[in-house]
Amino acid sequence: MKLPRLPLYTRILIGLLAGVVFGILANQLGFSAFVIDYIKPVGSAFIRLISMVVVPLVFASLLVGITSLNDIRKLGRIGAKTVAYYLCTTAIAISIGLLLANTLRPGEGLSQEARTKLIQNSSEEAGAQIETGLKKPTVTDILLNIIPTNPVKAFVEGKMLQIIFCALLTGICLSLIGSERSQPVINFFEGINEVMIQIVHIIMKIAPYGVFALISAVIADFGLSILFLLLKYSLVVVVGLVLHVTIVYSLAIKIFSKQKVRTFFKGIRPAQLIAFSSGSSSAALPVTMECTERDLGVPREICSFALPLGATVNMDGTALYQGVSAVFIAQVYGMGLTMAQQLTVVLTATLASIGTAGTPGAGVITLAIVLKSIGVPLEGIALILGVERILDMCRSAVNVTGDASCAVVVASTESQL
Ligand code: ASP
């Protein structure tokens, strides 16, 4: 008898759950080293495979998308709406984090013993994170850095904002030269785009195994016991993330688009699972693009602009996490944060999350900027490093959901969904 083929989402979910169980067993029965040496590489291979398509996919699909726009002014409108949506949702995310952390006060429940243990465990690692976090360039540098001096270098180094800039400019100029000369170039990139999408389809066939390997390695390595020491803090972050997704994105979809909220969440599930298991919104980008275009019906010119930009600058989950963590660390050190300090957190966490790369663990590095701006001891980062990986997975899933919700909202307001 032939078994029915399960949908992609279900297969990935089974991989994830099996990975959790296997990881716990490995951690408890003492064969973590085996999982890390032999199973983790399967997960790494999966992530490398999807990362491989990111640069050509983003460039080709954005270029083709731009050239299909009949009106260049529309591009400005899409850009303005996207940026406005990203900024507003990020500020809301931090506010939710601050509100929860101030009312539930997770930092006050931490015992002196737990505190000493956590600091001892990770103070060295925290030192390295702080050093990198504070080495951030100025705003002028960041803006100037969007313009590549050498596009090939931008491709080689995978500098997403520079690639987006290059694709936008090339796409616009292709529309300005005669179609006789632009058409062969457009056809070429259309071909590249199709090939990349095909590669993503093939890679997704091994996604359940990749996800199994990634999750089992994380759990075998870290175990779940540290989660209990920081249970209240972790729960506040997770509750905040869930509230942000269920309230803010649902409302945005309901108010600004004709799409059913259920359809949205159903369509984006595979991307959420990949972001969750890899802890990286950049690695999940090809899957997010695929889900948003194919299952949510957002046209390519909007997906190919909003999603790569979002994977680079829009990190609502990260921002919320930074808000909660700043208040948590301040509470552990017995410091009350004034209203002015909380507003500073909203501002700096918005900027810090924009500056956070869509890679695993990037958010805890930029947290140093937020802590510094309000005078909270940076060593406090050591307190939360134990649960960092698990929370990173959760916030990455939220980050890609935010990007996709923006694409749906923008497409709807352009009557293109
Ligand atoms: N890992 C997150 C992401 O890729 C960024 C972070 O560390 O918060 O979206």
Coordinates of C-alpha atoms in Angstrom, one line a residue, residues 22-252:
F22 CA 16.6 12.6 19.8
G23 CA 18.5 15.7 21.1
I24 CA 17.1 15.2 24.6
L25 CA 18.0 11.5 24.6
A26 CA 21.6 12.3 23.4
N27 CA 22.0 14.9 26.1
Q28 CA 20.7 12.6 28.8
L29 CA 22.3 9.3 27.7
G30 CA 25.7 10.9 27.0
F31 CA 26.0 10.5 23.2
S32 CA 26.0 14.3 22.4
A33 CA 29.5 14.1 20.9
F34 CA 28.2 11.5 18.4
V35 CA 25.3 13.8 17.4
I36 CA 27.6 16.9 17.1
D37 CA 30.3 15.0 15.1
Y38 CA 28.1 13.0 12.8
I39 CA 24.6 14.4 12.6
K40 CA 25.2 18.1 12.9
P41 CA 27.1 18.1 9.5
V42 CA 23.8 17.0 7.8
G43 CA 22.2 20.1 9.1
S44 CA 25.1 22.3 8.2
A45 CA 25.0 20.9 4.6
F46 CA 21.3 21.8 4.4
I47 CA 22.0 25.4 5.5
R48 CA 24.9 25.8 3.2
L49 CA 22.7 24.5 0.3
I50 CA 20.0 27.1 0.9
S51 CA 22.5 29.8 1.6
M52 CA 24.1 29.0 -1.8
V53 CA 21.1 30.3 -3.7
V54 CA 20.5 33.5 -1.7
V55 CA 22.8 35.9 -3.6
P56 CA 21.9 34.8 -7.2
L57 CA 18.2 34.5 -6.3
V58 CA 17.9 37.9 -4.7
F59 CA 19.8 39.7 -7.5
A60 CA 18.0 37.9 -10.4
S61 CA 14.5 38.1 -8.9
L62 CA 14.8 41.7 -7.9
L63 CA 16.2 42.7 -11.2
V64 CA 13.4 40.9 -13.1
G65 CA 10.8 42.3 -10.7
I66 CA 11.9 45.9 -11.2
T67 CA 12.0 45.6 -15.0
S68 CA 8.4 44.3 -14.9
L69 CA 7.2 47.5 -13.2
N70 CA 5.7 49.8 -15.8
D71 CA 6.0 52.8 -13.5
I72 CA 9.2 53.6 -11.7
R73 CA 7.3 55.9 -9.3
K74 CA 5.6 52.8 -8.0
L75 CA 8.9 51.5 -6.8
G76 CA 9.3 54.6 -4.6
R77 CA 5.9 54.0 -3.2
I78 CA 6.6 50.3 -2.5
G79 CA 9.9 51.2 -0.9
A80 CA 8.3 53.9 1.4
K81 CA 5.5 51.6 2.5
T82 CA 8.0 48.8 3.2
V83 CA 10.3 50.9 5.3
A84 CA 7.4 52.5 7.2
Y85 CA 5.9 49.1 8.0
Y86 CA 9.3 47.7 9.2
L87 CA 10.0 50.7 11.5
C88 CA 6.5 50.7 13.0
T89 CA 6.3 47.0 13.7
T90 CA 9.8 47.0 15.2
A91 CA 8.9 49.8 17.6
I92 CA 5.7 48.0 18.6
A93 CA 7.7 44.8 19.2
I94 CA 10.1 46.5 21.6
S95 CA 7.2 48.2 23.4
I96 CA 5.5 44.8 23.9
G97 CA 8.8 43.5 25.3
L98 CA 9.2 46.4 27.6
L99 CA 5.6 46.2 28.8
L100 CA 5.8 42.5 29.6
A101 CA 9.2 42.7 31.3
N102 CA 8.1 45.7 33.4
T103 CA 4.9 44.0 34.6
L104 CA 6.1 40.4 34.9
R105 CA 9.6 41.4 36.3
P106 CA 11.5 38.2 35.3
G107 CA 14.8 39.6 36.7
E108 CA 13.5 39.8 40.3
G109 CA 12.8 36.0 40.4
L110 CA 16.4 35.0 39.8
S111 CA 18.2 33.6 42.9
Q112 CA 21.6 34.8 43.9
E113 CA 22.9 31.2 43.4
A114 CA 21.6 31.0 39.8
R115 CA 23.0 34.4 39.0
T116 CA 26.5 33.4 40.1
K117 CA 26.3 30.1 38.2
L118 CA 25.2 31.8 35.0
I119 CA 27.9 34.5 35.2
Q120 CA 30.6 32.0 35.9
N121 CA 29.5 29.8 33.0
S122 CA 29.6 32.4 30.3
S123 CA 31.5 35.5 31.3
E124 CA 34.4 34.8 28.9
E125 CA 32.0 34.3 26.0
A126 CA 30.1 37.4 27.0
G127 CA 33.4 39.5 26.9
A128 CA 33.9 38.5 23.3
Q129 CA 30.3 39.3 22.3
I130 CA 30.5 42.8 24.0
E131 CA 33.7 43.6 22.2
T132 CA 32.3 42.8 18.8
G133 CA 29.0 44.5 19.6
L134 CA 30.5 47.8 20.5
K135 CA 32.7 47.9 17.4
K136 CA 29.7 49.0 15.3
P137 CA 30.2 51.6 12.6
T138 CA 28.5 55.1 12.6
V139 CA 25.2 55.8 10.9
T140 CA 27.0 57.6 8.1
D141 CA 29.2 54.6 7.5
I142 CA 26.2 52.3 7.4
L143 CA 24.5 54.5 4.8
L144 CA 27.6 54.9 2.7
N145 CA 28.1 51.2 2.8
I146 CA 24.9 50.6 0.9
I147 CA 26.7 51.8 -2.2
P148 CA 29.2 49.1 -3.3
T149 CA 32.5 50.3 -4.8
N150 CA 32.8 47.0 -6.5
P151 CA 29.6 45.0 -7.2
V152 CA 31.6 41.8 -7.7
K153 CA 33.0 42.2 -4.2
A154 CA 29.4 42.8 -2.9
F155 CA 28.3 39.5 -4.4
V156 CA 31.4 37.6 -3.2
E157 CA 30.9 38.8 0.4
G158 CA 27.1 38.4 0.2
K159 CA 26.5 42.1 1.3
M160 CA 22.7 42.1 1.0
L161 CA 22.0 45.8 1.0
Q162 CA 24.7 46.4 -1.6
I163 CA 23.3 43.7 -3.8
I164 CA 19.8 45.1 -3.4
F165 CA 21.1 48.6 -4.4
C166 CA 22.9 47.1 -7.4
A167 CA 19.9 45.2 -8.6
L168 CA 17.6 48.2 -8.2
L169 CA 19.9 50.5 -10.1
T170 CA 20.5 47.9 -12.9
G171 CA 16.8 47.1 -13.1
I172 CA 15.8 50.8 -13.4
C173 CA 18.5 51.4 -16.1
L174 CA 17.4 48.3 -18.0
S175 CA 13.9 49.8 -18.2
L176 CA 15.4 53.1 -19.5
I177 CA 17.4 51.6 -22.4
G178 CA 15.7 50.2 -25.5
S179 CA 14.0 46.8 -25.2
E180 CA 16.1 45.5 -28.1
R181 CA 19.2 45.7 -25.8
S182 CA 17.6 45.1 -22.5
Q183 CA 15.5 42.1 -23.4
P184 CA 18.4 39.6 -23.7
V185 CA 19.7 40.6 -20.3
I186 CA 16.2 40.3 -18.7
N187 CA 15.7 36.9 -20.3
F188 CA 19.1 35.8 -19.0
F189 CA 18.2 36.8 -15.4
E190 CA 14.7 35.3 -15.7
G191 CA 16.4 32.0 -16.5
I192 CA 18.8 32.3 -13.6
N193 CA 15.8 33.1 -11.3
E194 CA 13.9 30.0 -12.5
V195 CA 16.9 27.8 -11.9
M196 CA 17.4 29.1 -8.4
I197 CA 13.8 28.5 -7.6
Q198 CA 14.1 25.0 -8.9
I199 CA 17.2 24.4 -6.7
V200 CA 15.2 25.6 -3.7
H201 CA 12.5 23.0 -4.6
I202 CA 15.1 20.2 -4.6
I203 CA 16.7 21.3 -1.4
M204 CA 13.3 21.4 0.3
K205 CA 13.0 17.7 -0.3
I206 CA 15.8 17.1 2.3
A207 CA 14.5 19.9 4.6
P208 CA 13.0 17.4 7.2
Y209 CA 16.4 15.7 7.6
G210 CA 18.2 19.0 7.7
V211 CA 15.9 20.3 10.4
F212 CA 16.2 17.0 12.4
A213 CA 20.0 17.3 12.3
L214 CA 20.0 21.0 13.3
I215 CA 17.6 20.7 16.2
S216 CA 19.0 17.5 17.6
A217 CA 22.5 19.0 17.6
V218 CA 21.4 22.2 19.4
I219 CA 19.6 20.2 22.1
A220 CA 22.3 17.6 22.5
D221 CA 24.8 20.3 22.9
F222 CA 23.1 22.7 25.3
G223 CA 20.5 20.5 27.0
L224 CA 17.3 21.9 28.4
S225 CA 18.4 22.2 32.1
I226 CA 19.7 25.8 31.7
L227 CA 16.2 26.7 30.4
F228 CA 14.8 26.0 33.9
L229 CA 17.2 28.4 35.6
L230 CA 16.1 31.2 33.3
L231 CA 12.5 29.9 32.9
K232 CA 10.8 33.2 33.8
Y233 CA 12.9 35.3 31.5
S234 CA 12.6 32.8 28.6
L235 CA 8.9 32.6 29.0
V236 CA 8.5 36.4 29.0
V237 CA 10.5 36.5 25.7
V238 CA 8.5 33.7 24.2
V239 CA 5.1 35.1 25.3
G240 CA 6.1 38.5 23.9
L241 CA 7.0 36.9 20.6
V242 CA 3.7 35.0 20.4
L243 CA 1.7 38.1 21.3
H244 CA 3.5 40.1 18.7
V245 CA 2.9 37.5 16.0
T246 CA -0.7 36.8 16.9
I247 CA -1.8 40.3 17.6
V248 CA 0.3 42.7 15.5
Y249 CA 0.7 40.7 12.3
S250 CA -2.8 39.3 12.4
L251 CA -4.2 42.8 12.9
A252 CA -2.0 44.2 10.1

